[in-house]
PDB file of C-alpha atoms in Angstrom:
ATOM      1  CA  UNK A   1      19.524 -29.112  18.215  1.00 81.00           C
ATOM      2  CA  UNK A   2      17.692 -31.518  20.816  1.00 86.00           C
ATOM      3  CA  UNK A   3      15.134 -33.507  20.424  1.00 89.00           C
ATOM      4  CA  UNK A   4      12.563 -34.819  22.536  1.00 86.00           C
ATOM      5  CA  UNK A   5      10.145 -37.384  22.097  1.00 82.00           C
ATOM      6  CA  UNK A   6       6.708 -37.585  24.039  1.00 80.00           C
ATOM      7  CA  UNK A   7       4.968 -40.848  24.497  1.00 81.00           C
ATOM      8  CA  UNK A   8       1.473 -40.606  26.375  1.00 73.00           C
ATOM      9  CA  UNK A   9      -0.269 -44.049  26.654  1.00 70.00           C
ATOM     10  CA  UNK A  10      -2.455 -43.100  29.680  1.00 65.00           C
ATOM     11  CA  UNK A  11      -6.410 -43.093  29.612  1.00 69.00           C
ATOM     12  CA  UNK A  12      -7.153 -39.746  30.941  1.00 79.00           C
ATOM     13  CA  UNK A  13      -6.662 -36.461  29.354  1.00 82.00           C
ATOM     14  CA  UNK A  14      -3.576 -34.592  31.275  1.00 84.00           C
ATOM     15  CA  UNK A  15      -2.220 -31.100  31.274  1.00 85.00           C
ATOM     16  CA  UNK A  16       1.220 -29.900  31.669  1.00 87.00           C
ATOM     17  CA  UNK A  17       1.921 -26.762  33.833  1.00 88.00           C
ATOM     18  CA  UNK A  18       2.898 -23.107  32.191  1.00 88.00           C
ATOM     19  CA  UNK A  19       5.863 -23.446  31.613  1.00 87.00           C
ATOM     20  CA  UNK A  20       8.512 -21.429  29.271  1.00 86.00           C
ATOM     21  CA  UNK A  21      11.501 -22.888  27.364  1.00 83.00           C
ATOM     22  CA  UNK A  22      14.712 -20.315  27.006  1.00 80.00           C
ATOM     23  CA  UNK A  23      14.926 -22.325  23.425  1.00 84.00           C
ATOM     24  CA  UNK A  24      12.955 -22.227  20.368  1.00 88.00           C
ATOM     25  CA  UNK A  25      10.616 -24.909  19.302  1.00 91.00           C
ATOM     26  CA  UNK A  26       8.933 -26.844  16.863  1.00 93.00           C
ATOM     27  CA  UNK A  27       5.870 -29.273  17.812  1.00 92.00           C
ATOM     28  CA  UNK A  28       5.517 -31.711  15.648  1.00 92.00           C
ATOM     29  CA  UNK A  29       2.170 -34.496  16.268  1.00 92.00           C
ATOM     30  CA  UNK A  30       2.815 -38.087  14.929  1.00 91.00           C
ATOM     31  CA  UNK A  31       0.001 -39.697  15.833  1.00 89.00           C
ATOM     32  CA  UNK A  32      -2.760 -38.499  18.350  1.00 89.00           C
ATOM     33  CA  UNK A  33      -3.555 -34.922  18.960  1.00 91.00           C
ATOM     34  CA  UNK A  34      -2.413 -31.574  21.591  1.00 91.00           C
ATOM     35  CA  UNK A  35      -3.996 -28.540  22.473  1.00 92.00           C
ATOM     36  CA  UNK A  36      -1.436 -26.301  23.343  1.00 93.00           C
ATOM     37  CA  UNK A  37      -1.799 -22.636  24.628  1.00 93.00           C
ATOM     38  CA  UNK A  38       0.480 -20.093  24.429  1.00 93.00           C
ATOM     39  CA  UNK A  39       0.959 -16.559  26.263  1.00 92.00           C
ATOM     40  CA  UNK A  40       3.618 -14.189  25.093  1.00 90.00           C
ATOM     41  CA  UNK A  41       6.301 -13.424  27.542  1.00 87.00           C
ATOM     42  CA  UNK A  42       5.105  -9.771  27.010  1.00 88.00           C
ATOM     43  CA  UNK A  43       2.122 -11.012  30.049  1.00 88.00           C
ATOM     44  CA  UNK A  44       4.536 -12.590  32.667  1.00 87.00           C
ATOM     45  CA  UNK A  45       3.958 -10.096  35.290  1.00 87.00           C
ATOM     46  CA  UNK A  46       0.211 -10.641  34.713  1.00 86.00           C
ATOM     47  CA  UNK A  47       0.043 -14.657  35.405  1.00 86.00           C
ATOM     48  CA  UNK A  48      -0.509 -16.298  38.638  1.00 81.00           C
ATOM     49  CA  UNK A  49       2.403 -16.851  41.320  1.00 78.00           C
ATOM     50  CA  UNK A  50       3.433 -20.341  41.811  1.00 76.00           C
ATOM     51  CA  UNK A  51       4.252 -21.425  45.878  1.00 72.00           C
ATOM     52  CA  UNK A  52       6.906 -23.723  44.754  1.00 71.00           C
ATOM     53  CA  UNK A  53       8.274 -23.416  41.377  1.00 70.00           C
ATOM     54  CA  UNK A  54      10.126 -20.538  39.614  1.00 59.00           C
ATOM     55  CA  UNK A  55      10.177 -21.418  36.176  1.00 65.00           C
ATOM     56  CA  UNK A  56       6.601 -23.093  35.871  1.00 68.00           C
ATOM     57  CA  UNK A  57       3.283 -22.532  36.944  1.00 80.00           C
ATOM     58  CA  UNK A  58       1.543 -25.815  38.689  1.00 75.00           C
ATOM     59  CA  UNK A  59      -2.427 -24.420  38.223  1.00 77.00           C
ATOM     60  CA  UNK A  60      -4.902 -26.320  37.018  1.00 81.00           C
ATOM     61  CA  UNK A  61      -5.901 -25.878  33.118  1.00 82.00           C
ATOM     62  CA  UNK A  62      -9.204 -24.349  34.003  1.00 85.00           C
ATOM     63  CA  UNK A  63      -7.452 -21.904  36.904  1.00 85.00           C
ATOM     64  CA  UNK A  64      -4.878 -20.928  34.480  1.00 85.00           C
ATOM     65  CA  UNK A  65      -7.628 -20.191  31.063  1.00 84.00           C
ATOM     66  CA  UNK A  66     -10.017 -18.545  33.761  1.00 85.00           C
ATOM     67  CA  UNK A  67      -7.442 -16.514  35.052  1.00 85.00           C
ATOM     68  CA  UNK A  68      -6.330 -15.834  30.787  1.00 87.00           C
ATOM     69  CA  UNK A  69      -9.687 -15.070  30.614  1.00 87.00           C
ATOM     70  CA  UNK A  70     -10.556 -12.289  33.861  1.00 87.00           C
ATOM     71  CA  UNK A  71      -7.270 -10.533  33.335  1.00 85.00           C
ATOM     72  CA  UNK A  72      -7.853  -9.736  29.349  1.00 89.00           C
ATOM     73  CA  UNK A  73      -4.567 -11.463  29.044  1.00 90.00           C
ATOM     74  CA  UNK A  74      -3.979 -12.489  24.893  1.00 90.00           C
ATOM     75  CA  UNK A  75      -3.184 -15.881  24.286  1.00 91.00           C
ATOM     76  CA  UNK A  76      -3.353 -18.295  21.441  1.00 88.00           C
ATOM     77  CA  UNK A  77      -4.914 -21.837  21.644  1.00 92.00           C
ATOM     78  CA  UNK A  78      -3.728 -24.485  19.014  1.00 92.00           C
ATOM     79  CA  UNK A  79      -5.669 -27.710  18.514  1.00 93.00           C
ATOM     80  CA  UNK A  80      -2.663 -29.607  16.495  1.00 93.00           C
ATOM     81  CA  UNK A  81      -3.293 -32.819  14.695  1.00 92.00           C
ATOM     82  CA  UNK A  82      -1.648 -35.713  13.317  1.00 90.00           C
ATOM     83  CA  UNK A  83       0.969 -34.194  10.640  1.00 90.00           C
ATOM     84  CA  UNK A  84       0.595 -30.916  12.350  1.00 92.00           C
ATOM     85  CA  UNK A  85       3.693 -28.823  13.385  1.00 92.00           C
ATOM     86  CA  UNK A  86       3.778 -25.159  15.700  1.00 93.00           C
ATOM     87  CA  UNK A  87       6.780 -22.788  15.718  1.00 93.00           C
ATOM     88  CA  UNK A  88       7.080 -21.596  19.600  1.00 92.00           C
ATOM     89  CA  UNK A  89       8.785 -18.928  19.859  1.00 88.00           C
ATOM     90  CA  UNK A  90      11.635 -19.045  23.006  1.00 85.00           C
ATOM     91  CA  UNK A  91      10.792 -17.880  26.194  1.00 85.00           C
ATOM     92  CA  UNK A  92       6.932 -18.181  25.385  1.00 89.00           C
ATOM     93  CA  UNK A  93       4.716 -19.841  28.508  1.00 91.00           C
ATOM     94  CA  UNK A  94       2.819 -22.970  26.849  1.00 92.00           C
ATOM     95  CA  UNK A  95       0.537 -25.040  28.236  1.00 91.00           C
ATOM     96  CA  UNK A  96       0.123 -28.836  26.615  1.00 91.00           C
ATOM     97  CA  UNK A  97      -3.218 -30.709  27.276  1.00 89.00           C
ATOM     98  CA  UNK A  98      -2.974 -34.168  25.912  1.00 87.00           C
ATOM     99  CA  UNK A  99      -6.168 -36.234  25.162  1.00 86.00           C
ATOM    100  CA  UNK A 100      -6.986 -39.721  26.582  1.00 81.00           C
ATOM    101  CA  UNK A 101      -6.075 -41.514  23.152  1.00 83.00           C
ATOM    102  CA  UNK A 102      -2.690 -42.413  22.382  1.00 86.00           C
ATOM    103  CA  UNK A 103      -0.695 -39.402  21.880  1.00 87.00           C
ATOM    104  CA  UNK A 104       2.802 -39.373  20.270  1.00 89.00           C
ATOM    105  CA  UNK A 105       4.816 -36.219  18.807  1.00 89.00           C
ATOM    106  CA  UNK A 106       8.367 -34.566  19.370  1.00 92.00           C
ATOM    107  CA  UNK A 107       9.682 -31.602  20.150  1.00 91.00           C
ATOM    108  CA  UNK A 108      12.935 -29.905  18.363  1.00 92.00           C
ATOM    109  CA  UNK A 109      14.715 -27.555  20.628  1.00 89.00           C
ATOM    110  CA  UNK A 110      17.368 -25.414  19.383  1.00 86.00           C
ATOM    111  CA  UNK A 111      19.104 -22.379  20.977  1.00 82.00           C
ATOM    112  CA  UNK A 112      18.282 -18.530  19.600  1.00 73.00           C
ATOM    113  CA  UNK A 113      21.046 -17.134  17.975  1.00 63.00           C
ATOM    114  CA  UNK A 114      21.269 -14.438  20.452  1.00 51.00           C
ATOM    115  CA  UNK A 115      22.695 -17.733  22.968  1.00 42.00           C
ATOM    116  CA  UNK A 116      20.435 -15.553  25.641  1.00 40.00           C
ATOM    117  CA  UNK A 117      19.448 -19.504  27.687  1.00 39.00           C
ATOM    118  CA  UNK A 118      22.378 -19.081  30.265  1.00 37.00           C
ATOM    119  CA  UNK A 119      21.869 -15.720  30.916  1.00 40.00           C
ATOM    120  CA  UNK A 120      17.908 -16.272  31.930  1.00 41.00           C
ATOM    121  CA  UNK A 121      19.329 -19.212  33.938  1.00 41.00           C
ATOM    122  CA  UNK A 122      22.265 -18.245  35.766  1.00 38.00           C
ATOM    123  CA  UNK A 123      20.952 -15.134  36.514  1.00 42.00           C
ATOM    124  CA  UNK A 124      17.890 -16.413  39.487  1.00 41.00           C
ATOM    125  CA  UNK A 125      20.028 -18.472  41.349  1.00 47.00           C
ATOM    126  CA  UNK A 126      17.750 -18.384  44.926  1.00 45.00           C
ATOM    127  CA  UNK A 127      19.433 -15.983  47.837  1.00 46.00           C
ATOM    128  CA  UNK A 128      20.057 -17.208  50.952  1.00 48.00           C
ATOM    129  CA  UNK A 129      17.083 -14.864  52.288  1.00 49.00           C
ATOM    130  CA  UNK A 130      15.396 -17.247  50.388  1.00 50.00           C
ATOM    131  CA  UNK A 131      12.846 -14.448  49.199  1.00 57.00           C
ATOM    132  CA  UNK A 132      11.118 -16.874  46.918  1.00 59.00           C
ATOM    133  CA  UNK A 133       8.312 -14.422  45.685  1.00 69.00           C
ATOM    134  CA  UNK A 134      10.658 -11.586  44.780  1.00 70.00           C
ATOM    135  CA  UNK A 135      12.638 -13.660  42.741  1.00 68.00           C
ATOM    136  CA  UNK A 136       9.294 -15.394  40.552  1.00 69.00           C
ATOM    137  CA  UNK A 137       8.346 -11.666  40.317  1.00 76.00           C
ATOM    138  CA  UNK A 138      12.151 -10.669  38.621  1.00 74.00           C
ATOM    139  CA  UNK A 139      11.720 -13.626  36.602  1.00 75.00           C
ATOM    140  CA  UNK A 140       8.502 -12.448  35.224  1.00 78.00           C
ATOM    141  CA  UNK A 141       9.761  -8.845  34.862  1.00 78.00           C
ATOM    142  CA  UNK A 142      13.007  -9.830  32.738  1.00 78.00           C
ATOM    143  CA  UNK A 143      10.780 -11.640  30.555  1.00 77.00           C
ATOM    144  CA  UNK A 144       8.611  -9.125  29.667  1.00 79.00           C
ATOM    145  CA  UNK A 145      11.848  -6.887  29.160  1.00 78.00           C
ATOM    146  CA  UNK A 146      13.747  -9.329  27.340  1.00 74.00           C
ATOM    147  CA  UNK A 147      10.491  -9.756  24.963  1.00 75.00           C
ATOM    148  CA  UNK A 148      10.614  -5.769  24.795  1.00 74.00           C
ATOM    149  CA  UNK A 149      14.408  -5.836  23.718  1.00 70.00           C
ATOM    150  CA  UNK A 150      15.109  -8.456  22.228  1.00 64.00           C
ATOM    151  CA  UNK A 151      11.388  -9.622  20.361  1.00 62.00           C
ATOM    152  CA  UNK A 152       9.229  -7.412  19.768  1.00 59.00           C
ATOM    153  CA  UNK A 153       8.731  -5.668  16.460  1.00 55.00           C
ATOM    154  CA  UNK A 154       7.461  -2.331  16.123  1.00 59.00           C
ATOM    155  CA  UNK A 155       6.862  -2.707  12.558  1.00 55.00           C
ATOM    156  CA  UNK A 156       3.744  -0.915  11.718  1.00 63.00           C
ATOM    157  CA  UNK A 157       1.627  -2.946   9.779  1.00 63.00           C
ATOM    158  CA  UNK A 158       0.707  -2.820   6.538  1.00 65.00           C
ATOM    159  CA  UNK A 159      -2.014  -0.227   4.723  1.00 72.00           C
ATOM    160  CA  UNK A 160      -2.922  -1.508   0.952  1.00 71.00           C
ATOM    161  CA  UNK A 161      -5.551   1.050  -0.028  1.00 73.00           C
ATOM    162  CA  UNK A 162      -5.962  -1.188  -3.295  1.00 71.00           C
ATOM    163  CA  UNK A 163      -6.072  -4.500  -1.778  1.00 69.00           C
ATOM    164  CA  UNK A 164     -10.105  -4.707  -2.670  1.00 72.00           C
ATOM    165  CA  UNK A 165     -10.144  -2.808  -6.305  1.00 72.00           C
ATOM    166  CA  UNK A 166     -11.322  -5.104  -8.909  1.00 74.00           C
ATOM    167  CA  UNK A 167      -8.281  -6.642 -11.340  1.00 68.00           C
ATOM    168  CA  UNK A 168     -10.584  -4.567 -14.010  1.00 70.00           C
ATOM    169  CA  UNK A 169      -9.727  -1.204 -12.393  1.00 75.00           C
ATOM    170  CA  UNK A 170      -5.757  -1.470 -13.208  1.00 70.00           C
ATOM    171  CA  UNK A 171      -4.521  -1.225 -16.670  1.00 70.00           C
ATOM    172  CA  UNK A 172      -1.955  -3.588 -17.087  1.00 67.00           C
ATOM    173  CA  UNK A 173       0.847  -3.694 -20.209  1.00 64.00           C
ATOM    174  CA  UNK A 174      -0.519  -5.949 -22.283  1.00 59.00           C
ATOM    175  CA  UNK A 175      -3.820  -3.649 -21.971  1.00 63.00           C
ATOM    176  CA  UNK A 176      -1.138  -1.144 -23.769  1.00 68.00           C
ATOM    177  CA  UNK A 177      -0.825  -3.424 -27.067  1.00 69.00           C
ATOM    178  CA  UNK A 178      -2.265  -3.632 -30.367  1.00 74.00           C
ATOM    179  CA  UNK A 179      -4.070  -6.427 -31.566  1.00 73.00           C
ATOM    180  CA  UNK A 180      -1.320  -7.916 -33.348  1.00 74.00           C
ATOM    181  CA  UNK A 181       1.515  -6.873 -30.576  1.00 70.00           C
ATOM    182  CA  UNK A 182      -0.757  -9.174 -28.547  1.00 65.00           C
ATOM    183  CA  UNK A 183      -0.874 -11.933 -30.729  1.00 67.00           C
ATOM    184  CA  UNK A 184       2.695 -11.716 -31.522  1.00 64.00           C
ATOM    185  CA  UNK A 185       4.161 -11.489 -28.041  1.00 60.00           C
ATOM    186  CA  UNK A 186       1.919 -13.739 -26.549  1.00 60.00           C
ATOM    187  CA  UNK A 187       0.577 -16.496 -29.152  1.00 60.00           C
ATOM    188  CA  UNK A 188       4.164 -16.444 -30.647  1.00 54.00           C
ATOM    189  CA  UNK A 189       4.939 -17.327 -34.438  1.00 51.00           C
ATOM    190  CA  UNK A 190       2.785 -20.686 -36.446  1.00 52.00           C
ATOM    191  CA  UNK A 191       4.449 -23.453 -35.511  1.00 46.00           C
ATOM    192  CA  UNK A 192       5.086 -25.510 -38.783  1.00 48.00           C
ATOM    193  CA  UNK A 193       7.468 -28.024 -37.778  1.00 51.00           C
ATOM    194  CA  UNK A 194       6.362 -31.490 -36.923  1.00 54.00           C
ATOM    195  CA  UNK A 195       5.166 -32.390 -33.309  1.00 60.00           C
ATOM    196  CA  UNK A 196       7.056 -35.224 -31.555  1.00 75.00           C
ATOM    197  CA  UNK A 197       5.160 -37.874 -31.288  1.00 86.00           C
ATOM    198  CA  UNK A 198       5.029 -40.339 -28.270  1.00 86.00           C
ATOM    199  CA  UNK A 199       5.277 -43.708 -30.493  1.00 90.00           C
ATOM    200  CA  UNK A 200       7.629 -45.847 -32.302  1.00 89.00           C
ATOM    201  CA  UNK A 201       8.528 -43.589 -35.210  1.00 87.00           C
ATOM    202  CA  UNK A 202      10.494 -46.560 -37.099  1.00 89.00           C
ATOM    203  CA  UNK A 203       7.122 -48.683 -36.634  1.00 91.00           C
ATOM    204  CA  UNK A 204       4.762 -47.707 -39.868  1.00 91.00           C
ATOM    205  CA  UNK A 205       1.988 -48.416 -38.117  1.00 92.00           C
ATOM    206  CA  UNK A 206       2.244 -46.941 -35.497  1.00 92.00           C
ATOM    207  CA  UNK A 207      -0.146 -43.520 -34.557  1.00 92.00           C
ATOM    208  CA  UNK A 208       3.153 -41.632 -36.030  1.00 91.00           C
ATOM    209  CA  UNK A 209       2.592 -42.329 -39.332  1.00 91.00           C
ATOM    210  CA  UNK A 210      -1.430 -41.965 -39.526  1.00 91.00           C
ATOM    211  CA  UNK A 211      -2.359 -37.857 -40.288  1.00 90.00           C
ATOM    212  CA  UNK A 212      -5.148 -37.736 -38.036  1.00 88.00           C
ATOM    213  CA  UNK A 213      -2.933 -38.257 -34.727  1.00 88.00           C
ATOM    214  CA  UNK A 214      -1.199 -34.567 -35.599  1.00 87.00           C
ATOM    215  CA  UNK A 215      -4.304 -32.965 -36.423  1.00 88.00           C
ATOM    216  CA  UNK A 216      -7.321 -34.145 -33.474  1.00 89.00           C
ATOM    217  CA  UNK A 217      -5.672 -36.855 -31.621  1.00 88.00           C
ATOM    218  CA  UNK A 218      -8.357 -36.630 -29.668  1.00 90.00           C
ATOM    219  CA  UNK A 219     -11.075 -37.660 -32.477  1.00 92.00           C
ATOM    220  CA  UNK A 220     -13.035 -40.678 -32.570  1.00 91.00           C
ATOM    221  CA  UNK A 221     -11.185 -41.951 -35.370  1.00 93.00           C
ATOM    222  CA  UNK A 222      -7.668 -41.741 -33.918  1.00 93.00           C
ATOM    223  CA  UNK A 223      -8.555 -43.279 -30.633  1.00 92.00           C
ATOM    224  CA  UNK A 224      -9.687 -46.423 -32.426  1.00 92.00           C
ATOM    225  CA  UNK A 225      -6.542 -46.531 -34.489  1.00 94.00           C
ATOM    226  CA  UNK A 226      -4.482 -45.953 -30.876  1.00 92.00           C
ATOM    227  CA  UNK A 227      -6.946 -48.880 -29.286  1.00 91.00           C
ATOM    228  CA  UNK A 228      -5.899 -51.274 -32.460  1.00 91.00           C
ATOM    229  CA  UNK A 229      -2.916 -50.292 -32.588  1.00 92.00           C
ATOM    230  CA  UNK A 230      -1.825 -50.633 -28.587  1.00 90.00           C
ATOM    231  CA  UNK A 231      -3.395 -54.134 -29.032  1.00 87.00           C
ATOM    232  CA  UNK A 232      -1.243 -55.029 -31.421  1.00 89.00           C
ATOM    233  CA  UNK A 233       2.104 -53.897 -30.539  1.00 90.00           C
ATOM    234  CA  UNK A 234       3.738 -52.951 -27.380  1.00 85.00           C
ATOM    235  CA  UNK A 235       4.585 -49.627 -27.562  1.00 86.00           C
ATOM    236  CA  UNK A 236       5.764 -46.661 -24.831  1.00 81.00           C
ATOM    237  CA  UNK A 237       3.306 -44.042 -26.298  1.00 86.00           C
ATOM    238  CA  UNK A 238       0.376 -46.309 -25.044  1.00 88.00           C
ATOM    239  CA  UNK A 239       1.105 -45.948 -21.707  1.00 79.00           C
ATOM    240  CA  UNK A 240       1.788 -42.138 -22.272  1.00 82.00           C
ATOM    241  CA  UNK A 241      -1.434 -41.303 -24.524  1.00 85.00           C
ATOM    242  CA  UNK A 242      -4.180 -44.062 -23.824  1.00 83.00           C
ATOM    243  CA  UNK A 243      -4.753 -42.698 -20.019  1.00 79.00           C
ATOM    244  CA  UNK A 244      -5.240 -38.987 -21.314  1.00 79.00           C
ATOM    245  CA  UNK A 245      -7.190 -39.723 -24.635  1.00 84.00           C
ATOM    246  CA  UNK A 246      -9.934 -42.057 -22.628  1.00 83.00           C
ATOM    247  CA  UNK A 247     -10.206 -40.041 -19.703  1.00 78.00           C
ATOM    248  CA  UNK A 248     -11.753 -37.786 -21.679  1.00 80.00           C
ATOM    249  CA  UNK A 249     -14.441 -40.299 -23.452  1.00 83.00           C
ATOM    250  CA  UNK A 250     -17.819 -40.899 -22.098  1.00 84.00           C
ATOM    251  CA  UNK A 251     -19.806 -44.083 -22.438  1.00 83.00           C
ATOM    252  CA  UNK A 252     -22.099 -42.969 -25.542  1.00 87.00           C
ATOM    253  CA  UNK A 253     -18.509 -41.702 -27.302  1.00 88.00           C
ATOM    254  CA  UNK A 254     -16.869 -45.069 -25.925  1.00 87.00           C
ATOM    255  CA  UNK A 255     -19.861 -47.647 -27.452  1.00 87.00           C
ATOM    256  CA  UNK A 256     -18.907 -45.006 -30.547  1.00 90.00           C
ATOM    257  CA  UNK A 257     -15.006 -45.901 -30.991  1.00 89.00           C
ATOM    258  CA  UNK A 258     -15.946 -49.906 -30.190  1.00 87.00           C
ATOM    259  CA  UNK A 259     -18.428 -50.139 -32.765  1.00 90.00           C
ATOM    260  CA  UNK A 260     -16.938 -48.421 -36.180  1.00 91.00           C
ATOM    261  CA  UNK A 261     -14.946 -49.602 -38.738  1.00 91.00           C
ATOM    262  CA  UNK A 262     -11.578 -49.414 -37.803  1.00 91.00           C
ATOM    263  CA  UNK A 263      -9.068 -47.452 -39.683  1.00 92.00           C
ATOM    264  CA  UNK A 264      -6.487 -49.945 -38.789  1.00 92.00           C
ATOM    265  CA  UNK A 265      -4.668 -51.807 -40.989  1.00 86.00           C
ATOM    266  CA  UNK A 266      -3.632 -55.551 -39.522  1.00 79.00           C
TER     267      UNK A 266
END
């Protein structure tokens, strides 16, 4: 795998050429943002000509979108952001436009399993006819075919006649039970053992040993006894129980707990 880093610091917006990559690729923005556009090698043949370039296309960004545009040609435009990452798929033609504002990201390249780079590349080496504009236009044509081949799907896509029935049209196996097969399988049997509790167990003062805490921890009377308690000694189950029992309390309930007799023992 390669990767690239790009580092834009200038204060105009700039746009790259088309261009295609015979890798794969992964955009990924640091800090800044990109617009990039991206035209399936499928459209080649349908893109502008370039006078001096084979593998790119030097337009300008509004020549190339018009020309997108007039020709019906799909195409995808991505406004990435900071944290932002795009999959490009190899041999696409992308088009970067970088903002005016700082701009920093990198680019992971890494060869298709198919190793099809030095075949695109060794295979337009110029003739000595020099016959530049046949060559751009067998470029453009083996892309198109290699997409064909190689890329495209032809999976049909996918019909779900139920996708927008209600969840209360289906009758689902637990709509098969009893009453009591319910309760049973879901609800499981009464739990009669003791539940673990967050404090000091050896300390007898502690919310362990007071019979509210396992039956509404959660009641005015227990939080006091937790408040006095957590005041008193420092214990592990404060940290673990104080944040969930008075997140839940609201100023009236709060004056409440302050102002009662404690059930504490000092």
């Amino acid at each position: 795998m390669k990767v690239s880093y790009w580092l834009r610091q200038y204060q105009r917006e700039d746009t790259t050429p088309l261009y295609f990559h015979s890798d794969e690729q992964m955009l990924t923005v640091l800090n800044g943002s990109v617009q990039v556009t991206l035209v399936s090698s499928l459209y080649s043949e349908k893109l502008p000509d370039d006078e001096n370039q084979l593998f790119l296309i030097s337009r300008s960004k509004e020549e190339i979108q018009s020309r997108l545009s007039s020709q019906g040609i799909p195409h995808f435009t991505v406004n990435l952001q900071k944290g932002d990452m795009l999959y490009i798929p190899q041999m696409w033609w992308q088009l970067l436009t970088l903002p005016s504002d700082p701009t920093l990201f990198v680019q992971f390249l890494w060869p298709s399993k198919m190793q099809t780079s030095s075949v695109v590349q060794s295979s337009f080496k110029p003739r000595e006819d020099n016959q530049f504009s046949s060559i751009q236009k067998a470029i453009k044509s083996l892309l198109r075919r290699y997409e064909e081949r190689f890329l495209g799907t032809n999976v049909p896509s996918l019909f779900c006649p139920h996708q927008d029935m209600r969840m209360s049209d289906f009758t689902f196996e637990t709509g098969k039970m009893s009453d009591e097969e319910y309760q049973f399988f879901h609800n499981g049997p009464d739990f009669t053992e003791t539940e673990p509790c967050n404090f000091d167990g050896l300390n007898k003062q502690s919310p362990c040993h007071f019979p509210t805490y396992y039956e509404d921890a959660e009641s005015t009377e227990c939080i006091r006894y937790i408040l006095d308690y957590c005041n008193q000694w420092e214990d592990r189950g404060c940290i673990i129980e104080l944040p969930q029992l008075l997140n839940k309390v609201d100023k009236e309930r709060m004056e409440e707990i302050t102002t009662m007799k404690s059930p504490y023992k000092f």
